[in-house]
Tab-separated table of C-alpha atoms (C1' of nucleotides) in Angstrom:
chain	number	residue	atom	x	y	z
A	13	MET	CA	-29.641	-18.511	-23.930
A	14	THR	CA	-32.616	-19.981	-26.206
A	15	ARG	CA	-35.363	-20.925	-24.810
A	16	SER	CA	-37.993	-23.497	-25.980
A	17	VAL	CA	-41.316	-22.525	-26.957
A	18	LEU	CA	-43.274	-24.582	-24.011
A	19	GLU	CA	-40.553	-22.261	-21.998
A	20	GLU	CA	-41.516	-18.895	-23.330
A	21	GLN	CA	-45.583	-19.855	-22.384
A	22	MET	CA	-44.272	-20.539	-19.101
A	23	SER	CA	-43.243	-16.482	-18.472
A	24	VAL	CA	-46.081	-15.863	-16.690
A	25	GLU	CA	-46.328	-12.873	-14.875
A	26	SER	CA	-50.016	-13.731	-13.136
A	27	ASP	CA	-52.301	-12.122	-10.242
A	28	GLU	CA	-51.638	-15.306	-8.575
A	29	GLN	CA	-47.691	-15.186	-8.979
A	30	GLN	CA	-48.041	-11.666	-6.961
A	31	GLU	CA	-50.140	-13.428	-4.148
A	32	LEU	CA	-46.500	-15.117	-3.627
A	33	CYS	CA	-44.686	-11.524	-3.136
A	34	SER	CA	-44.207	-10.211	0.202
A	35	PRO	CA	-46.533	-7.265	1.408
A	36	ALA	CA	-43.742	-5.001	0.780
A	37	GLU	CA	-43.299	-6.549	-2.820
A	38	ARG	CA	-46.995	-5.845	-3.467
A	39	GLU	CA	-46.366	-2.391	-2.281
A	40	ARG	CA	-43.214	-2.090	-4.811
A	41	SER	CA	-44.964	-3.331	-7.410
A	42	ALA	CA	-47.846	-1.269	-6.566
A	43	GLU	CA	-45.897	1.624	-7.123
A	44	GLY	CA	-45.024	0.413	-10.612
A	45	VAL	CA	-41.521	-0.851	-9.490
A	46	THR	CA	-41.832	-4.062	-11.302
A	47	GLY	CA	-39.603	-5.023	-13.189
A	48	GLY	CA	-39.086	-6.994	-16.590
A	49	GLY	CA	-40.904	-10.085	-17.697
A	50	GLY	CA	-43.230	-10.798	-19.916
A	51	GLU	CA	-46.543	-9.482	-18.268
A	52	GLU	CA	-48.392	-10.110	-21.627
A	53	GLU	CA	-47.229	-13.530	-21.609
A	54	GLU	CA	-50.597	-14.779	-20.250
A	55	ASP	CA	-52.998	-15.268	-23.415
A	56	ARG	CA	-49.946	-17.675	-24.924
A	57	PHE	CA	-49.867	-19.621	-22.110
A	58	HIS	CA	-53.357	-20.156	-22.616
A	59	HIS	CA	-53.203	-21.190	-26.081
A	60	LEU	CA	-50.823	-23.808	-25.059
A	61	GLU	CA	-53.213	-25.353	-22.640
A	62	GLU	CA	-55.952	-25.007	-25.063
A	63	ASP	CA	-53.427	-27.308	-27.058
A	64	GLU	CA	-52.901	-29.878	-24.633
A	65	ASP	CA	-55.135	-32.756	-23.180
A	66	ASP	CA	-56.186	-33.074	-19.909
A	67	ASP	CA	-54.680	-36.450	-19.165
A	68	GLU	CA	-52.382	-35.983	-16.148
A	69	GLU	CA	-50.499	-39.810	-16.854
A	70	GLU	CA	-49.976	-38.962	-20.662
A	71	GLU	CA	-46.271	-38.940	-21.069
A	72	GLU	CA	-46.153	-39.329	-24.862
A	73	GLU	CA	-42.829	-39.224	-26.575
A	74	GLU	CA	-41.756	-35.985	-28.523
A	75	GLU	CA	-43.678	-35.281	-31.744
A	76	GLU	CA	-42.215	-37.503	-35.057
A	77	GLU	CA	-42.948	-34.582	-37.161
A	78	ASP	CA	-39.503	-33.412	-36.955
A	79	GLY	CA	-38.662	-33.933	-40.499
A	80	GLU	CA	-35.861	-35.760	-42.083
A	81	ASN	CA	-33.487	-33.080	-42.264
A	82	LYS	CA	-33.437	-32.438	-38.730
A	83	PRO	CA	-30.919	-34.281	-36.401
A	84	LYS	CA	-31.840	-36.368	-34.145
A	85	ARG	CA	-32.337	-34.392	-30.676
A	86	ARG	CA	-30.136	-36.078	-27.944
A	87	GLY	CA	-31.012	-36.489	-24.503
A	88	PRO	CA	-34.332	-37.015	-22.379
A	89	LYS	CA	-37.167	-36.422	-24.670
A	90	LYS	CA	-39.132	-33.734	-23.275
A	91	LYS	CA	-42.656	-34.674	-22.229
A	92	LYS	CA	-45.272	-33.438	-23.325
A	93	MET	CA	-47.160	-30.874	-21.224
A	94	THR	CA	-50.161	-31.444	-19.496
A	95	LYS	CA	-52.438	-28.960	-17.993
A	96	ALA	CA	-52.007	-30.819	-14.514
A	97	ARG	CA	-47.950	-30.407	-15.668
A	98	LEU	CA	-48.204	-27.038	-16.517
A	99	GLN	CA	-49.774	-25.986	-13.654
A	100	ARG	CA	-47.068	-27.605	-11.533
A	101	PHE	CA	-44.362	-25.990	-13.335
A	102	LYS	CA	-46.359	-22.575	-12.961
A	103	ILE	CA	-46.434	-23.185	-9.294
A	104	ARG	CA	-42.721	-24.345	-9.086
A	105	ARG	CA	-41.743	-21.520	-11.296
A	106	MET	CA	-43.732	-18.880	-9.112
A	107	LYS	CA	-42.720	-20.428	-6.371
A	108	ALA	CA	-38.364	-20.086	-7.301
A	109	ASN	CA	-39.251	-16.304	-8.193
A	110	ALA	CA	-40.406	-15.555	-5.040
A	111	ARG	CA	-37.658	-16.565	-3.244
A	112	GLU	CA	-35.906	-15.224	-5.474
A	113	ARG	CA	-37.180	-11.926	-5.234
A	114	ASN	CA	-36.623	-12.754	-1.058
A	115	ARG	CA	-33.061	-13.614	-1.557
A	116	MET	CA	-32.522	-10.757	-3.492
A	117	HIS	CA	-34.911	-8.175	-1.261
A	118	GLY	CA	-31.948	-9.583	1.768
A	119	LEU	CA	-29.038	-9.168	-0.392
A	120	ASN	CA	-30.334	-5.374	-0.742
A	121	ASP	CA	-31.354	-5.062	3.245
A	122	ALA	CA	-27.830	-6.234	3.669
A	123	LEU	CA	-26.083	-3.587	1.320
A	124	GLU	CA	-28.371	-1.293	3.076
A	125	SER	CA	-26.751	-2.031	6.488
A	126	LEU	CA	-23.451	-1.695	4.431
A	127	ARG	CA	-24.131	1.323	3.472
A	128	LYS	CA	-25.378	2.552	6.500
A	129	VAL	CA	-21.569	1.949	8.028
A	130	VAL	CA	-19.760	3.106	5.354
A	131	PRO	CA	-18.729	6.837	5.019
A	132	CYS	CA	-20.706	9.104	3.553
A	133	TYR	CA	-23.830	7.131	4.204
A	134	SER	CA	-27.025	9.166	2.813
A	135	LYS	CA	-30.910	8.354	2.768
A	136	THR	CA	-31.692	10.481	0.220
A	137	GLN	CA	-28.462	10.089	-1.796
A	138	LYS	CA	-27.571	6.469	-1.504
A	139	LEU	CA	-24.454	5.137	-3.392
A	140	SER	CA	-24.999	2.273	-5.846
A	141	LYS	CA	-24.607	-0.822	-5.345
A	142	ILE	CA	-21.321	-1.402	-6.488
A	143	GLU	CA	-20.382	1.983	-5.179
A	144	THR	CA	-20.877	1.224	-2.057
A	145	LEU	CA	-18.795	-2.392	-2.170
A	146	ARG	CA	-15.706	-0.154	-3.633
A	147	LEU	CA	-16.036	1.617	-0.707
A	148	ALA	CA	-16.512	-0.739	1.600
A	149	LYS	CA	-13.563	-2.465	0.344
A	150	ASN	CA	-11.646	0.967	0.606
A	151	TYR	CA	-12.512	1.436	4.095
A	152	ILE	CA	-11.859	-1.799	5.658
A	153	TRP	CA	-8.399	-1.582	3.659
A	154	ALA	CA	-7.506	1.887	5.173
A	155	LEU	CA	-8.954	0.662	8.361
A	156	SER	CA	-6.496	-2.716	8.361
A	157	GLU	CA	-4.320	-0.551	7.708
A	158	ILE	CA	-4.193	1.464	10.430
A	159	LEU	CA	-4.552	-1.615	12.629
A	160	ARG	CA	-1.293	-3.091	10.934
A	161	SER	CA	0.769	-0.180	11.057
A	162	GLY	CA	0.030	1.308	14.502
A	163	LYS	CA	-0.004	4.549	12.514
A	164	ALA	CA	-2.815	7.321	12.546
A	165	PRO	CA	-3.928	7.786	8.962
A	166	ASP	CA	-2.747	10.887	6.926
A	167	LEU	CA	-5.931	12.593	6.298
A	168	MET	CA	-4.909	12.815	2.714
A	169	SER	CA	-3.684	9.438	2.420
A	170	PHE	CA	-6.709	7.921	3.913
A	171	VAL	CA	-8.759	9.840	1.729
A	172	GLN	CA	-7.371	8.540	-1.141
A	173	ALA	CA	-7.751	5.360	0.390
A	174	LEU	CA	-11.270	5.526	0.437
A	175	CYS	CA	-11.781	7.013	-2.883
A	176	LYS	CA	-9.770	4.829	-4.880
A	177	GLY	CA	-11.496	3.311	-7.777
A	178	LEU	CA	-14.106	4.952	-7.048
A	179	SER	CA	-16.492	7.201	-9.852
A	180	GLN	CA	-16.285	10.469	-10.101
A	181	PRO	CA	-19.554	11.365	-8.260
A	182	THR	CA	-18.944	9.287	-5.118
A	183	THR	CA	-15.556	10.459	-4.963
A	184	ASN	CA	-17.368	13.694	-4.810
A	185	LEU	CA	-19.621	12.582	-1.925
A	186	VAL	CA	-16.791	11.585	-0.157
A	187	ALA	CA	-15.586	14.690	-0.561
A	188	GLY	CA	-18.412	16.379	0.226
A	189	CYS	CA	-18.493	14.742	3.385
A	190	LEU	CA	-14.749	15.217	4.062
A	191	GLN	CA	-15.504	19.094	2.952
A	192	LEU	CA	-12.997	18.532	0.499
A	193	ASN	CA	-12.198	19.507	-2.810
A	194	PRO	CA	-11.696	16.414	-4.401
A	195	ARG	CA	-9.342	17.408	-6.763
A	196	THR	CA	-6.942	18.028	-4.133
A	197	PHE	CA	-6.482	14.906	-2.801
A	198	LEU	CA	-7.678	12.305	-6.181
A	199	PRO	CA	-4.937	13.987	-8.985
A	200	GLU	CA	-4.067	10.809	-9.934
A	201	GLN	CA	-8.274	9.917	-10.504
A	202	THR	CA	-8.830	13.019	-12.725
A	203	PRO	CA	-6.535	13.257	-15.183
A	204	ASP	CA	-8.168	14.726	-17.681
A	205	LEU	CA	-11.003	16.601	-16.182
A	206	PRO	CA	-13.734	17.617	-18.250
A	207	ALA	CA	-13.537	20.571	-19.882
A	208	HIS	CA	-16.801	22.041	-18.404
A	209	LEU	CA	-14.880	22.073	-15.010
A	210	PRO	CA	-13.510	24.960	-13.449
A	211	PRO	CA	-9.989	25.236	-13.250
A	212	VAL	CA	-8.488	25.104	-9.644
A	213	GLY	CA	-9.190	27.813	-7.733
A	214	ALA	CA	-11.904	29.180	-9.846
A	215	SER	CA	-15.691	29.659	-8.225
A	216	SER	CA	-16.612	26.720	-6.814
A	217	TYR	CA	-20.364	25.092	-7.298
A	218	PRO	CA	-22.289	26.822	-4.659
A	219	GLY	CA	-23.340	24.470	-1.947
A	220	HIS	CA	-21.231	21.831	-3.273
A	221	PHE	CA	-18.220	22.115	-0.710
A	222	PRO	CA	-18.603	24.914	1.693
A	223	TYR	CA	-14.563	23.950	2.395
A	224	GLN	CA	-13.166	26.882	0.379
A	225	SER	CA	-9.382	27.132	0.758
A	226	PRO	CA	-7.473	29.689	-0.706
A	227	GLY	CA	-6.764	28.666	-4.038
A	228	LEU	CA	-8.489	25.725	-3.837
A	229	THR	CA	-12.510	26.232	-4.357
A	230	ALA	CA	-13.499	24.289	-7.219
A	231	GLY	CA	-16.091	21.836	-6.841
A	232	LEU	CA	-17.008	18.855	-9.442
A	233	PRO	CA	-20.472	19.032	-10.497
A	234	SER	CA	-21.914	15.629	-10.076
A	235	PRO	CA	-25.702	15.841	-9.296
A	236	PRO	CA	-26.914	14.202	-7.328
A	237	TYR	CA	-24.342	13.721	-5.606
A	238	GLY	CA	-23.405	17.039	-5.553
A	239	THR	CA	-26.132	18.784	-4.099
A	240	MET	CA	-25.542	17.121	-0.613
A	241	ASP	CA	-24.908	19.822	1.622
A	242	PRO	CA	-22.021	18.665	3.973
A	243	SER	CA	-22.646	20.536	6.820
A	244	HIS	CA	-25.358	18.112	7.213
A	245	ILE	CA	-23.011	14.846	7.097
A	246	PHE	CA	-21.177	15.516	10.178
A	247	HIS	CA	-23.988	16.385	11.854
A	248	GLN	CA	-24.016	13.826	14.761
A	249	VAL	CA	-26.987	12.753	16.944
A	250	LYS	CA	-26.151	12.070	20.431
A	251	GLY	CA	-26.478	8.538	21.191
A	252	GLN	CA	-26.832	7.738	17.938
A	253	PRO	CA	-25.283	3.889	17.438
A	254	TYR	CA	-22.634	4.338	14.755
A	255	GLY	CA	-20.463	1.251	15.206
A	256	PRO	CA	-17.002	0.393	16.875
A	257	LEU	CA	-15.876	3.620	15.854
A	258	GLU	CA	-17.994	5.773	17.813
A	259	PRO	CA	-15.584	6.574	20.733
A	260	PHE	CA	-13.505	7.944	18.266
A	261	PHE	CA	-15.414	10.597	16.810
A	262	ASP	CA	-17.187	11.897	20.591
A	263	GLY	CA	-16.804	15.535	21.081
A	264	VAL	CA	-14.929	16.060	17.676
A	265	LEU	CA	-17.934	16.735	15.122
A	266	VAL	CA	-19.020	19.909	13.745
A	267	SER	CA	-22.043	21.245	12.409
A	268	ASP	CA	-23.784	23.700	11.578
A	269	GLY	CA	-26.117	22.715	9.896
A	270	PRO	CA	-29.494	20.644	10.170
A	271	ALA	CA	-29.254	17.207	10.644
A	272	PHE	CA	-28.951	14.739	8.143
A	273	ASP	CA	-30.555	11.814	7.643
A	274	PRO	CA	-29.477	9.222	10.345
A	275	PRO	CA	-28.317	7.434	10.903
A	276	LEU	CA	-24.467	8.144	9.613
A	277	SER	CA	-21.889	6.663	8.470
A	278	PRO	CA	-18.884	6.762	11.697
A	279	PRO	CA	-15.654	7.048	10.657
A	280	LEU	CA	-15.685	9.756	8.024
A	281	SER	CA	-16.270	13.453	10.508
A	282	ILE	CA	-12.861	14.178	9.654
A	283	ASN	CA	-13.450	17.645	9.133
A	284	GLY	CA	-11.455	20.162	8.086
A	285	ASN	CA	-8.497	20.864	5.671
A	286	PHE	CA	-5.091	19.438	5.367
A	287	SER	CA	-1.780	20.404	5.356
A	288	SER	CA	0.835	21.316	2.626
A	289	SER	CA	1.804	17.873	4.120
A	290	PHE	CA	0.092	16.012	1.534
A	291	LYS	CA	2.351	17.704	-0.854
A	292	HIS	CA	5.112	15.318	0.370
A	293	GLU	CA	3.612	12.204	1.326
A	294	ALA	CA	0.661	11.881	0.050
A	295	VAL	CA	0.958	8.508	-2.147
A	296	ALA	CA	-0.227	7.914	-5.146
A	297	ALA	CA	-3.299	6.281	-5.279
A	298	THR	CA	-2.391	4.513	-8.478
A	299	ASP	CA	-0.390	2.499	-6.312
A	300	TYR	CA	-1.977	2.423	-3.552
A	301	ASP	CA	-2.120	-1.081	-2.898
A	302	LYS	CA	1.416	-1.603	-2.754
A	303	SER	CA	2.552	1.750	-0.966
A	304	PHE	CA	-0.306	3.128	0.691
A	305	SER	CA	0.968	4.410	3.848
A	306	PHE	CA	-0.432	6.393	6.525
A	307	SER	CA	2.489	9.555	7.226
A	308	VAL	CA	0.790	10.555	10.542
A	309	HIS	CA	2.897	8.548	13.671
A	310	TYR	CA	2.353	8.864	16.928
A	311	GLY	CA	4.708	8.101	19.247
A	312	GLY	CA	5.128	4.324	20.412
A	313	GLY	CA	5.778	4.912	24.447
A	314	GLY	CA	3.119	5.059	26.333
A	315	ALA	CA	-0.843	5.896	26.644
A	316	GLY	CA	-3.093	2.944	25.661
A	317	GLY	CA	-4.888	3.027	21.924
A	318	HIS	CA	-8.438	3.691	21.971
A	319	PRO	CA	-10.548	0.150	23.140
A	320	ALA	CA	-12.598	0.645	20.219
A	321	ILE	CA	-10.170	-0.395	18.146
A	322	TYR	CA	-7.296	-2.149	20.137
A	323	GLY	CA	-9.421	-4.111	22.407
A	324	SER	CA	-10.753	-2.919	25.747
A	325	GLY	CA	-7.637	-3.137	27.837
A	326	GLY	CA	-6.359	-0.186	25.469
A	327	SER	CA	-3.007	-1.192	25.940
A	328	ASN	CA	-1.833	-1.385	22.196
A	329	PRO	CA	2.039	-0.600	22.879
A	330	ARG	CA	2.001	0.944	19.963
A	331	CYS	CA	-0.590	3.472	20.432
A	332	GLY	CA	0.662	6.769	22.295
A	333	ASP	CA	0.885	10.372	21.909
A	334	LEU	CA	-0.002	11.700	19.035
A	335	GLN	CA	2.085	13.712	16.939
A	336	VAL	CA	-0.025	15.949	14.807
A	337	ASP	CA	2.808	17.949	13.237
A	338	GLY	CA	2.754	18.124	9.637
A	339	LEU	CA	-0.344	17.556	9.730
A	340	MET	CA	-2.167	21.307	10.136
A	341	GLY	CA	-0.383	23.716	8.759
A	342	PHE	CA	-3.511	25.336	6.288
A	343	ASP	CA	-2.551	29.236	6.973
A	344	GLY	CA	-5.317	31.030	8.995
A	345	HIS	CA	-6.940	27.959	9.632
A	346	SER	CA	-6.564	27.494	13.353
A	347	HIS	CA	-9.958	26.443	14.028
A	348	HIS	CA	-9.553	23.886	11.605
A	349	GLU	CA	-6.230	22.919	13.415
A	350	ARG	CA	-8.131	22.346	16.552
A	351	LEU	CA	-10.108	20.723	15.245
A	352	MET	CA	-8.027	18.015	13.916
A	353	ASN	CA	-6.084	18.235	16.828
A	354	ALA	CA	-8.768	16.959	18.991
A	355	GLN	CA	-10.258	14.530	16.911
A	356	LEU	CA	-6.652	13.060	16.227
A	357	ASN	CA	-6.159	13.441	19.927
A	358	ALA	CA	-9.660	11.971	20.066
A	359	ILE	CA	-8.878	9.113	18.137
A	360	PHE	CA	-5.749	8.330	19.973
A	361	HIS	CA	-6.632	8.601	23.164
A	362	ASP	CA	-9.202	7.157	25.857
A	363	SER	CA	-11.936	9.148	25.997
Z	5	DT	C1'	-31.971	9.645	-26.412
Z	6	DA	C1'	-28.210	6.972	-24.433
Z	7	DG	C1'	-26.200	5.027	-20.677
Z	8	DG	C1'	-26.284	4.083	-15.552
Z	9	DC	C1'	-28.770	0.996	-12.165
Z	10	DC	C1'	-32.195	-1.492	-10.474
Z	11	DA	C1'	-35.923	-5.271	-9.894
Z	12	DT	C1'	-37.354	-8.705	-12.077
Z	13	DC	C1'	-37.849	-13.230	-14.238
Z	14	DT	C1'	-35.725	-17.193	-15.730
Z	15	DG	C1'	-32.774	-21.642	-16.754
Z	16	DG	C1'	-28.961	-23.672	-15.087
Z	17	DT	C1'	-26.216	-25.834	-12.003
Z	18	DC	C1'	-24.829	-27.363	-7.401
Z	19	DC	C1'	-25.536	-29.185	-2.706
Z	20	DT	C1'	-29.368	-31.542	0.562
Q	24	DA	C1'	-37.443	-33.045	-5.796
Q	25	DG	C1'	-36.445	-28.849	-4.008
Q	26	DG	C1'	-33.867	-24.685	-2.613
Q	27	DA	C1'	-29.753	-21.478	-3.056
Q	28	DC	C1'	-27.237	-19.095	-5.870
Q	29	DC	C1'	-25.715	-17.646	-10.222
Q	30	DA	C1'	-25.763	-14.831	-14.253
Q	31	DG	C1'	-28.140	-13.176	-18.778
Q	32	DA	C1'	-32.413	-10.957	-20.256
Q	33	DT	C1'	-35.651	-7.578	-20.302
Q	34	DG	C1'	-37.587	-3.401	-19.511
Q	35	DG	C1'	-38.360	0.559	-16.224
Q	36	DC	C1'	-36.814	4.749	-14.051
Q	37	DC	C1'	-33.963	8.973	-13.856
Q	38	DT	C1'	-30.421	12.199	-15.291
Q	39	DA	C1'	-27.120	14.675	-18.832
DNA sequence: TAGGCCATCTGGTCCT
DNA sequence: AGGACCAGATGGCCTA
């Protein structure tokens, strides 16, 4: 993009412009969070103004001193900038900038709202915009798949779906939310782990993932995400509005730690450990767009589905008793098994 | 210091 | 004409 000299002069970030900003914006600017742009353009701007005469009606032709070698420019000839026109241009530009700022703030607000309903929300460790969108897409897809298939998700596959295409730090964050080791469910996503990473089974990074399964203890270093204490993540404030899926998780959340930044995202309260079913049923994330399917089934018989998903009638015929066989199976972790059972039962039975 | 992320400015395009 | 939307450019901040 080539700016004309005049346009360059127009690039003004003046005090008057700040007056058009919202209070929040001014506050941000006061904090030094100002973007690019030319604050130092004012002088050149003044220089231009001095060159202009005062006649507002003047609409002179473009300068004739182009020189004979220069080809004649096409299109409408540029009007010479008078002071008044300059002033109007400045005002128009300032208003446009203010609108654009507001528009972007609205966009960011919407994104923040999205962060709150997407798994792994944290005030302190925000997902980036792109990761938020990716995670949201995955999340929607995974939930849609639940609805479409009428089957409860295999947790491993569910997490795989969530983490599809996410960066390693975000994957770690999701894993942290699930109290999982990302390497246990995303082998395809980390084909070539950095050399500095400890091998599976090596000592973990303290405080990253409390999930300490025998033989699977390594965490992935990815601060700032990795510093999150996952024990906070599942802390549910009673009565906290978590959205339509909230009833799923009533009574199935476990938290031993202090409250995490509320509000928390709704669904990723899936605690505990995964069974060896992952070995048999986890779908390769690289092909999940085509082949993803949740492996844990529940009977097609009697009990109605959860009203939060299947409607207030709760009479989705596909929703029946949940069969959690094959889901459990982490040896010596009956607590997690009970948790899992409770959670899955909570999902597929009316509370 | 490089790279990622972000906020902002800016000009172009489309629409009302 | 003016507003909404978009994409490119720019510079600040932060982290590895």
